[in-house]
CSV table of C-alpha atoms in Angstrom, one decimal:
chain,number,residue,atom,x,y,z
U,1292,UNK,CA,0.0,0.0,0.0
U,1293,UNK,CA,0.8,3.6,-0.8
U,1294,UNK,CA,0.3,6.8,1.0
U,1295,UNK,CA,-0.9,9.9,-0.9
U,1296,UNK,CA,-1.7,13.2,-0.4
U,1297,UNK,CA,-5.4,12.6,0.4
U,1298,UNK,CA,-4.4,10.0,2.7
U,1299,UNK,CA,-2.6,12.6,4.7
U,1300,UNK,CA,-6.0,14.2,5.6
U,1301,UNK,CA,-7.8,10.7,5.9
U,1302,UNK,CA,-5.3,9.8,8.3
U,1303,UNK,CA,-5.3,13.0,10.3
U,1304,UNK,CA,-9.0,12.9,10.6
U,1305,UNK,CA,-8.3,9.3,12.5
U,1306,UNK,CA,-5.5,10.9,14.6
U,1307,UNK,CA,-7.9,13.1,16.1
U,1308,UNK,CA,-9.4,10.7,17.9
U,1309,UNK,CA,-7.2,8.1,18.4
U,1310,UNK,CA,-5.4,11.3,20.1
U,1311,UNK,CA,-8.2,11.1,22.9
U,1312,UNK,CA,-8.5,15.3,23.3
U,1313,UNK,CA,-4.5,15.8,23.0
U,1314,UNK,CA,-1.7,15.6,20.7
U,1315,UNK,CA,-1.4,18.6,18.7
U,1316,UNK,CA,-3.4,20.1,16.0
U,1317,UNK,CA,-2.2,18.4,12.5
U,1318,UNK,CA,-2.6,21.3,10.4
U,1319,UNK,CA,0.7,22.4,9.8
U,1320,UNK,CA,2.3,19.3,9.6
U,1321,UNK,CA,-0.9,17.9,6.9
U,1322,UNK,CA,0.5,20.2,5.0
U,1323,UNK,CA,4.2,19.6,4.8
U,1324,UNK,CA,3.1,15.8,4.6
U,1325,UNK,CA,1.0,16.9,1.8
U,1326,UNK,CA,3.4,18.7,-0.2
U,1327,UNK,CA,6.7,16.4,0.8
U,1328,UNK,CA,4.5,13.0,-0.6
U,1329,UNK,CA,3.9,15.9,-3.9
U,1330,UNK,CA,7.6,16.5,-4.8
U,1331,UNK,CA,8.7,13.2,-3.7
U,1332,UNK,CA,6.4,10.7,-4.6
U,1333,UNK,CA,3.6,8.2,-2.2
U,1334,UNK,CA,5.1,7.1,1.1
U,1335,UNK,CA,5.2,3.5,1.2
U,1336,UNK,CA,2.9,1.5,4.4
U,1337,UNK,CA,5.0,-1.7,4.9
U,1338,UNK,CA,3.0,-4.4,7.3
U,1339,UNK,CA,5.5,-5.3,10.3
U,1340,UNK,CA,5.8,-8.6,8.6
U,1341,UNK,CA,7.1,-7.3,5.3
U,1342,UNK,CA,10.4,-6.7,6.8
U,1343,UNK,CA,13.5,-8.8,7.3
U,1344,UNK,CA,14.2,-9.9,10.8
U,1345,UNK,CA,17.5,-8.2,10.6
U,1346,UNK,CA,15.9,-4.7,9.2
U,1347,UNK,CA,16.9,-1.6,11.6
U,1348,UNK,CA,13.4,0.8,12.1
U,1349,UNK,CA,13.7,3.9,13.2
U,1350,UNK,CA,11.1,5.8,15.4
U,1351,UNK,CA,10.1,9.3,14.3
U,1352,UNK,CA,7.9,11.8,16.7
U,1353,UNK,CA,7.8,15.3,17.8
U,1354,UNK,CA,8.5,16.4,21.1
U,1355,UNK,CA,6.9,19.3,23.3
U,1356,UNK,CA,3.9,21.2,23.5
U,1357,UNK,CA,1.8,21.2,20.6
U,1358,UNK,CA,0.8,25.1,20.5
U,1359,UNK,CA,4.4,25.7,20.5
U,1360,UNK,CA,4.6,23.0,17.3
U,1361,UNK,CA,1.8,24.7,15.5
U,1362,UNK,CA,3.6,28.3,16.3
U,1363,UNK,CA,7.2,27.2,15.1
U,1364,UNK,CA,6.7,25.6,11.7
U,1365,UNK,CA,9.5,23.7,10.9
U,1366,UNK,CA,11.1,22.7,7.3
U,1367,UNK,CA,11.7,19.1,7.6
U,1368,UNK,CA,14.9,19.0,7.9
U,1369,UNK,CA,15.5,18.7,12.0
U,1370,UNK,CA,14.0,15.2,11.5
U,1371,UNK,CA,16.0,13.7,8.5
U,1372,UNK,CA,19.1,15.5,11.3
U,1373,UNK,CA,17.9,14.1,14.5
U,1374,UNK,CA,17.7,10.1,12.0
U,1375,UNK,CA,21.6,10.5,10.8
U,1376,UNK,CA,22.8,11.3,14.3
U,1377,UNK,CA,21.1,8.2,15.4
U,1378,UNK,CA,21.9,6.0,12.7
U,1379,UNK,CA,25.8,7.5,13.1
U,1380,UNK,CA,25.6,7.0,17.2
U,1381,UNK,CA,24.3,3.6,16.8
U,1382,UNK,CA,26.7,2.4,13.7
U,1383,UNK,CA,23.3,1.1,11.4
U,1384,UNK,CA,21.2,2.2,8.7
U,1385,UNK,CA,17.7,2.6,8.7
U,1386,UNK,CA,15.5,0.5,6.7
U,1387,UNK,CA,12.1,2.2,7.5
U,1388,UNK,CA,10.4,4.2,9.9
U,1389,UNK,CA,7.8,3.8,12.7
U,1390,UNK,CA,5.2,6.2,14.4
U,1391,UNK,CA,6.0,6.6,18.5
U,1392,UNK,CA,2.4,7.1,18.5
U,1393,UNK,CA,-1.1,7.3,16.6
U,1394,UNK,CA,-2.9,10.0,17.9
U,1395,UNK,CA,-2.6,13.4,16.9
U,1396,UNK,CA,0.6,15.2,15.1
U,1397,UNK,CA,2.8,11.9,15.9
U,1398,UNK,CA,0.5,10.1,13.1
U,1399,UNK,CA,1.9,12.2,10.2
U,1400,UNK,CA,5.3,13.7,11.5
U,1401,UNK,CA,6.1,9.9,10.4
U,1402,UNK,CA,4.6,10.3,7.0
U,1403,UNK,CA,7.1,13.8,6.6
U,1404,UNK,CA,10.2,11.5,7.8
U,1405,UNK,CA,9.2,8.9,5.1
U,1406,UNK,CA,8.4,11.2,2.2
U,1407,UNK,CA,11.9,13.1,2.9
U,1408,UNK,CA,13.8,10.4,3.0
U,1409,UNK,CA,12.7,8.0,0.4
U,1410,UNK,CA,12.1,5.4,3.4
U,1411,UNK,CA,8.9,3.2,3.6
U,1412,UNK,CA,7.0,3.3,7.0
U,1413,UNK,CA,5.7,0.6,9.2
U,1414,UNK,CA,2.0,0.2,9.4
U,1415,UNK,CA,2.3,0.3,13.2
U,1416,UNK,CA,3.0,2.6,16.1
U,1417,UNK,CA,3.9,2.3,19.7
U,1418,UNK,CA,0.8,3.5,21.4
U,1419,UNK,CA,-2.2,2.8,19.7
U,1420,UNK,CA,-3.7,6.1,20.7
U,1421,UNK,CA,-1.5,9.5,22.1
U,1422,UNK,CA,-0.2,9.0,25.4
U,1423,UNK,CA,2.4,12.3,27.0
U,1424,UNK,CA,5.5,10.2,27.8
U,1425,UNK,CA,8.1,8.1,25.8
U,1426,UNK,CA,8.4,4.9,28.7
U,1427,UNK,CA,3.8,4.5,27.9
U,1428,UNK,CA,4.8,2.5,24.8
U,1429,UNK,CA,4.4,-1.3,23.8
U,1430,UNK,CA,8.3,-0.3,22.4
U,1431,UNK,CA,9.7,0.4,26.0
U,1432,UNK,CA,7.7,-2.2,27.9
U,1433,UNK,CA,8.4,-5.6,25.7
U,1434,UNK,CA,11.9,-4.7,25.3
U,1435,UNK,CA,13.0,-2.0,22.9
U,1436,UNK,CA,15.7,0.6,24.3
U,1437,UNK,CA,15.2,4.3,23.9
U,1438,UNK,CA,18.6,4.9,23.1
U,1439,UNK,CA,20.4,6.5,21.3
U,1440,UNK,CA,17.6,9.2,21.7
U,1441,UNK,CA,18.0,12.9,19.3
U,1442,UNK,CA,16.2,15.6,19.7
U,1443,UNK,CA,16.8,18.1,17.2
U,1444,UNK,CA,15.2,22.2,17.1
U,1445,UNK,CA,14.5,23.9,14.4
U,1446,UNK,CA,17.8,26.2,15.0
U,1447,UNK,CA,19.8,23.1,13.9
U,1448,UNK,CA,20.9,22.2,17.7
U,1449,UNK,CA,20.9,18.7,18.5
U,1450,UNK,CA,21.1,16.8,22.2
U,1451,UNK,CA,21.7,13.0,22.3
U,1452,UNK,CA,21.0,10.7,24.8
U,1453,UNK,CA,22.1,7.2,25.8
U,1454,UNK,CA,20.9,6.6,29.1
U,1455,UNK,CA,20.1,2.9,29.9
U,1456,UNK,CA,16.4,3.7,31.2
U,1457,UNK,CA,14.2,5.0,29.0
U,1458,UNK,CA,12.2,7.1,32.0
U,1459,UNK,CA,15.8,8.9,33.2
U,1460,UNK,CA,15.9,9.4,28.7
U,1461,UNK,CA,12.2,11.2,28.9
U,1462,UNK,CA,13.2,13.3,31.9
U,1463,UNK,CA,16.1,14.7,30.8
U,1464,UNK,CA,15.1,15.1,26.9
U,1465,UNK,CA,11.9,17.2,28.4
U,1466,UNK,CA,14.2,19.3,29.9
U,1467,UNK,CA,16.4,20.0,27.0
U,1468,UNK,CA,13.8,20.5,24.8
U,1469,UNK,CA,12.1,23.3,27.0
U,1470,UNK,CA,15.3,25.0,26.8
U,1471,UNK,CA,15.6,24.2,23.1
U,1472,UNK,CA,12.4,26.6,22.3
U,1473,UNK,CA,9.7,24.1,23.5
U,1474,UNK,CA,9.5,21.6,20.3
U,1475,UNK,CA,11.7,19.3,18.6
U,1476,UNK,CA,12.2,16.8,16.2
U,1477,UNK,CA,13.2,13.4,17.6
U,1478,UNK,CA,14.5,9.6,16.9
U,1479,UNK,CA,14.5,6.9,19.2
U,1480,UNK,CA,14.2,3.5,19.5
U,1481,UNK,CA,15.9,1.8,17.1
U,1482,UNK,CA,14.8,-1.6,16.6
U,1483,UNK,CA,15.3,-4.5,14.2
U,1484,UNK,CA,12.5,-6.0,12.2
U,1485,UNK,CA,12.2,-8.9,14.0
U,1486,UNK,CA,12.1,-7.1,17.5
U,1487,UNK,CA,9.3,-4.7,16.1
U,1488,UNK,CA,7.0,-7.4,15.1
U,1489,UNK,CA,7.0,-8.1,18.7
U,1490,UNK,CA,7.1,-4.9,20.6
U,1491,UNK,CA,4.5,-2.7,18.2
U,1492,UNK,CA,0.7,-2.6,18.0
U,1493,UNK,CA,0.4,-3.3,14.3
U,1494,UNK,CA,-1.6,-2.2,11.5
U,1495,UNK,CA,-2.5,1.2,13.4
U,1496,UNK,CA,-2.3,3.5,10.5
U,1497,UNK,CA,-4.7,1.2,8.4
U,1498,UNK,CA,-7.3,1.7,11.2
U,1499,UNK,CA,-6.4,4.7,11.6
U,1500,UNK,CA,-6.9,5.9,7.6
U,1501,UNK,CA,-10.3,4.1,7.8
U,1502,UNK,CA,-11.9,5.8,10.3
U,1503,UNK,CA,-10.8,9.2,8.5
U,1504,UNK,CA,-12.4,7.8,5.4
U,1505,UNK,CA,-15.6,7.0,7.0
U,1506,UNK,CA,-15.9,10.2,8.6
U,1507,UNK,CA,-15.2,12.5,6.5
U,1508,UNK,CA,-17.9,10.3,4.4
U,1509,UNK,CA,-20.1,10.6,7.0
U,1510,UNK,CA,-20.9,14.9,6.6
U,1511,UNK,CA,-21.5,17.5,9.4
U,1512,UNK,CA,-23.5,14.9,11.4
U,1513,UNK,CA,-22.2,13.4,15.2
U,1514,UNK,CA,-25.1,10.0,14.8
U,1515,UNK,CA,-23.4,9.6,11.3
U,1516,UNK,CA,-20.1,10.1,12.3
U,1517,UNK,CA,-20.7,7.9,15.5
U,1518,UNK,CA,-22.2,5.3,13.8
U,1519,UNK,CA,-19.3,5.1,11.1
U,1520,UNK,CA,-17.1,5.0,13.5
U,1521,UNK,CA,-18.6,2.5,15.2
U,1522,UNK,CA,-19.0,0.5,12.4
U,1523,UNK,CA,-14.8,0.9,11.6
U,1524,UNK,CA,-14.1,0.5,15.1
U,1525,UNK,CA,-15.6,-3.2,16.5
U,1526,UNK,CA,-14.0,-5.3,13.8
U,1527,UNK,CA,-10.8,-3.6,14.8
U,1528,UNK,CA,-7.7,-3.9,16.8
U,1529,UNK,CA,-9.9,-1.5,19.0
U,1530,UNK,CA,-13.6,-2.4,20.1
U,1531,UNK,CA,-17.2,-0.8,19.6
U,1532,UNK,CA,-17.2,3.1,21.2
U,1533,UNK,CA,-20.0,3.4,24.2
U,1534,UNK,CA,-21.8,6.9,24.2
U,1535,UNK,CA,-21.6,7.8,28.1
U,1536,UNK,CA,-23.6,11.1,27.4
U,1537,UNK,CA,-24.7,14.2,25.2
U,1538,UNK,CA,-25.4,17.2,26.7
U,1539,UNK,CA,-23.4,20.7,27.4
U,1540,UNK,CA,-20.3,21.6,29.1
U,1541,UNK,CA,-21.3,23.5,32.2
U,1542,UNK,CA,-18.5,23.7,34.2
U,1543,UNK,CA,-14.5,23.5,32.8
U,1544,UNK,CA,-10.8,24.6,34.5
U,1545,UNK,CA,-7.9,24.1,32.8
U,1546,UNK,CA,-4.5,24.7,34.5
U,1547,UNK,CA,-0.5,24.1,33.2
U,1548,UNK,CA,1.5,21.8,35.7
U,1549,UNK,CA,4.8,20.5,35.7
U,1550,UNK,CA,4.2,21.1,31.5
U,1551,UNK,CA,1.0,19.0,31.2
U,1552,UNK,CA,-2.3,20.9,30.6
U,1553,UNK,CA,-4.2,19.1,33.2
U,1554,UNK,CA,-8.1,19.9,34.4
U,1555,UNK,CA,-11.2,18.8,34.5
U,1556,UNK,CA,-14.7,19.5,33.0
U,1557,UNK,CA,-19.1,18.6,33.9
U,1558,UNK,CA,-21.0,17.5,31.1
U,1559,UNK,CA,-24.9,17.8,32.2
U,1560,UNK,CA,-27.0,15.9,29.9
U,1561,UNK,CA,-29.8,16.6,27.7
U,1562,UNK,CA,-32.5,14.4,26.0
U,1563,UNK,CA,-32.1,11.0,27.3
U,1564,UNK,CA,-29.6,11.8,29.4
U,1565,UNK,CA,-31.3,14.9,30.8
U,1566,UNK,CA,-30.7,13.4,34.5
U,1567,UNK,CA,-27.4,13.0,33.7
U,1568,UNK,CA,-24.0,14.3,34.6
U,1569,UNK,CA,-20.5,13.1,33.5
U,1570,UNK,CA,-17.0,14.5,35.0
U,1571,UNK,CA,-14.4,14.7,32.8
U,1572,UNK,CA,-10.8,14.5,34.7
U,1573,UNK,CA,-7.4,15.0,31.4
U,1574,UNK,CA,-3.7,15.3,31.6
U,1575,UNK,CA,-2.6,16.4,28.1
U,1576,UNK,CA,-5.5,13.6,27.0
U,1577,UNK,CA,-9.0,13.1,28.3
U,1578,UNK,CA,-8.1,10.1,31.6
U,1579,UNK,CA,-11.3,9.7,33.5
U,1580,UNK,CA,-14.8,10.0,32.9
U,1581,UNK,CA,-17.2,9.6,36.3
U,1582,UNK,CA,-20.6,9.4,36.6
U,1583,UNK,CA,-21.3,10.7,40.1
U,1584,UNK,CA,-19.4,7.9,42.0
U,1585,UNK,CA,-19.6,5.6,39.2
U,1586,UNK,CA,-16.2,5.7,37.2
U,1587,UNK,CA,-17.4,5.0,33.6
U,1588,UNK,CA,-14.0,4.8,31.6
U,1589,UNK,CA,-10.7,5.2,32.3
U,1590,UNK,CA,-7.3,5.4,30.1
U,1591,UNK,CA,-5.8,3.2,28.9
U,1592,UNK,CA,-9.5,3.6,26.9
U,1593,UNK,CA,-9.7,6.4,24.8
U,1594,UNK,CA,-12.0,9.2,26.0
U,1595,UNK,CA,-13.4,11.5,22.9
U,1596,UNK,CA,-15.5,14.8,23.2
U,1597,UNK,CA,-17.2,15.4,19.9
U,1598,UNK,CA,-18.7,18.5,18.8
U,1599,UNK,CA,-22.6,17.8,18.8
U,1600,UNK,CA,-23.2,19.5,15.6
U,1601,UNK,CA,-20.3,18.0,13.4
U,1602,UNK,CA,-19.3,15.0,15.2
U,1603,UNK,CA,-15.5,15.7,15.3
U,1604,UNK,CA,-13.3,15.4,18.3
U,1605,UNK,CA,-12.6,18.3,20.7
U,1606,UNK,CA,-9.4,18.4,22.0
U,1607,UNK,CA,-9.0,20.0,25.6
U,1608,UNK,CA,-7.8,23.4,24.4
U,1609,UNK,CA,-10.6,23.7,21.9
U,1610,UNK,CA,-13.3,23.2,24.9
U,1611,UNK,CA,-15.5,26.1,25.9
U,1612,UNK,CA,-18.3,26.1,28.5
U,1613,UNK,CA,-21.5,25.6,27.1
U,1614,UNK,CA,-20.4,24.0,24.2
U,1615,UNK,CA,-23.2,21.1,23.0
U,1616,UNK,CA,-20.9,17.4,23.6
U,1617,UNK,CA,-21.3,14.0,22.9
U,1618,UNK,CA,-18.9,12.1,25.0
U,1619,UNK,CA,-17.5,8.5,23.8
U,1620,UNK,CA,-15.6,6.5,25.3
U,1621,UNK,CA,-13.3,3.5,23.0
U,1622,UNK,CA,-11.6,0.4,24.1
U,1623,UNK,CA,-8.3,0.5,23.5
U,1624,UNK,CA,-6.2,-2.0,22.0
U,1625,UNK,CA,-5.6,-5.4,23.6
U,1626,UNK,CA,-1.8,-4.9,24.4
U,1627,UNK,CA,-2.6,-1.9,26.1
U,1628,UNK,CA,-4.1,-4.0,28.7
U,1629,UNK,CA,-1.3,-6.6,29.2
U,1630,UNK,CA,0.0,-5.8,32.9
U,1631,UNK,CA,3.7,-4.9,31.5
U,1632,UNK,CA,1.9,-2.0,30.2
U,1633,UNK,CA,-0.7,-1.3,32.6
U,1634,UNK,CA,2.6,-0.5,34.6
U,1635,UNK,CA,3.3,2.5,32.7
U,1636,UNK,CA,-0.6,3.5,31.3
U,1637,UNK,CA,-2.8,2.2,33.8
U,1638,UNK,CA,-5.0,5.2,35.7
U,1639,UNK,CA,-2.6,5.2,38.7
U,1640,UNK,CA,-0.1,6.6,36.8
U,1641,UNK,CA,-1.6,9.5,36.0
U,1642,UNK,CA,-3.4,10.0,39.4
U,1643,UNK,CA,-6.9,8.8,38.6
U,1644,UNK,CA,-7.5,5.6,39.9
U,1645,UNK,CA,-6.1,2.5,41.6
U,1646,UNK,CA,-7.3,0.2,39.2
U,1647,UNK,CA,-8.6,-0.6,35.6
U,1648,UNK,CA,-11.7,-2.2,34.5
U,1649,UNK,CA,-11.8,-2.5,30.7
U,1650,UNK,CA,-14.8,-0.1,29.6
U,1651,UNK,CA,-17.1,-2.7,27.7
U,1652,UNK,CA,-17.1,-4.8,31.2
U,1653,UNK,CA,-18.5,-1.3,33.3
U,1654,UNK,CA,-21.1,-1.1,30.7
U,1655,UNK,CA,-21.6,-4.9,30.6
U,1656,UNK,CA,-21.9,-5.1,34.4
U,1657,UNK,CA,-24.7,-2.1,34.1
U,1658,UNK,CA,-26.1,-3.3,31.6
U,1659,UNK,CA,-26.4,-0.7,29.5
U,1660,UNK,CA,-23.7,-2.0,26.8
């Protein structure tokens, strides 16, 4: 399969909700995708099991806070930098690239890498949705090292890293890249073929493109876009959404803290759900969704706000009080839920919770699935 310009927007349309209310707004970076697959040709989308065991895969991502990302437009070039230093630090040549993660800007700053370089990309990612930190990926937790870890601004400056742990690696990068200007280019993980078919969530940006597809299909309509999503979603890696409640955002605070934009919002229902209430907990993605006592979903599930008119996800930035909602919640991939990687995504690492329950079962237990 190839990757062309309209896939670009396809694909972002997916991103936006696979980014669970974070992740960056595409825009920019749609259109340097865009124009990169127009003067260099489609990006080939290799399955994991198209490449030789012995095949080094690269990791391409951004890094930072995505306003700062959509202020400083970059050229391109910090990323094909930040994958020679790598490459040159570890002594290999890449074969392809991989997406750190699947939500947000992170789905196409891949797409850039690929169309730059010539280099085919792995239909796969090391999230399955957008989680803040480097160590919440299938790639750290079933064995993959960080290392060597560049992070490149748009200035042409470049920090490596080759710490053993991947967690000492996110700490120190965030740092850096604060004092770098706030967002960078970066390559990590460096794997071999074989090592990737066991370490990533595969076929993510197949998914991914059809959900676009179907909702951009679907019009300016939330029940079409909801059911087309639906209908993408429970034959997928991923399960069938759960609509915890429509109504309007009544109460919202948003707050920056330790560089996460972190807050919570009160959805009170309307129609059906006119006795309703829903709270709404996020740290750079929607985490927790309550109803009264009742926890209803929690990450690793993905949490989407749609806009009630068109049906397309809200991320926390865009959120205003008042503002007519749907809220959906979608089970996340399997491996997500594997206890090596509950240990770095499960609720109590963000604060929320002391345990997960896999969304489908909440609603299955109250019978109301």
């Amino acid at each position: 399969m190839y990757l062309e310009e309209k896939d670009v927007d396809s694909i972002a349309c997916g991103a936006m909700f696979l980014g669970s209310g974070g992740a960056g707004d595409t825009t920019v970076l749609q259109i340097m995708a865009k124009q990169a697959i127009h003067d260099n040709g489609p990006v080939r989308l290799l399955s994991p099991f198209e490449l030789q065991d012995d095949a080094w895969v690269v990791s391409m991502s951004m890094m930072g806070s995505p306003a700062v990302h959509y202020e400083k437009m970059m050229s391109g070039h910090e990323l094909i930098m930040a994958l020679r230093l790598l490459e040159e630090e570890k002594q290999i040549k890449a074969r392809a690239l991989i997406a750190l993660e699947i939500g947000g800007i992170n789905a196409i700053t891949p797409i850039l890498a690929a169309a730059l370089t010539g280099l085919p990309l792995v239909d796969a990612d090391g999230m399955g949705r957008a989680f803040p930190e480097c160590q919440m990926t299938t790639f750290h937790a079933f064995g993959a090292e960080a290392r060597p870890f560049i992070i490149c601004a748009d200035n042409g400056k470049c920090q490596r890293y080759l710490h053993p742990s991947t967690i000492e690696i996110e700490r120190a990068a965030r740092i850096s890249m604060t004092n770098m200007g706030g967002s960078v280019a970066l390559a990590s993980f460096p794997m071999t073929g074989k090592l990737l078919q066991e370490a990533a969530i595969h076929h993510t940006f197949s998914v991914c493109k059809r959900i676009g597809e179907s909702v951009l299909a679907a019009g300016s309509s939330v029940q079409r876009v909801y059911s087309s999503l639906a209908a993408e979603l429970q034959n997928s890696i991923y399960g069938k959404p759960c609509k915890l409640i429509e109504g309007r955002i009544v109460e919202l605070q948003r707050y920056l803290q330790d560089g996460f934009l972190r807050g919570e919002l009160l959805v009170e229902g309307s129609g059906f759900h006119h006795t309703e209430q829903v709270e709404i907990e996020f740290q750079s993605e929607y985490l927790l969704a309550r109803q009264g006592e009742r926890i209803v979903a929690t990450v690793p599930d993905l949490i989407c706000i749609l806009e009630a008119d068109s049906g397309l996800p809200l991320m926390i930035d865009e959120l205003e009080k008042q503002m007519k909602v749907w809220v959906i919640a979608i089970p996340c991939p399997i491996i997500l839920r594997h206890p090596k990687m509950l240990d770095f995504v499960g609720p109590w690492n963000f604060g929320v919770g002391d345990s997960y329950v896999p969304v489908e079962q909440r609603f299955s237990e109250e019978g109301s699935g």
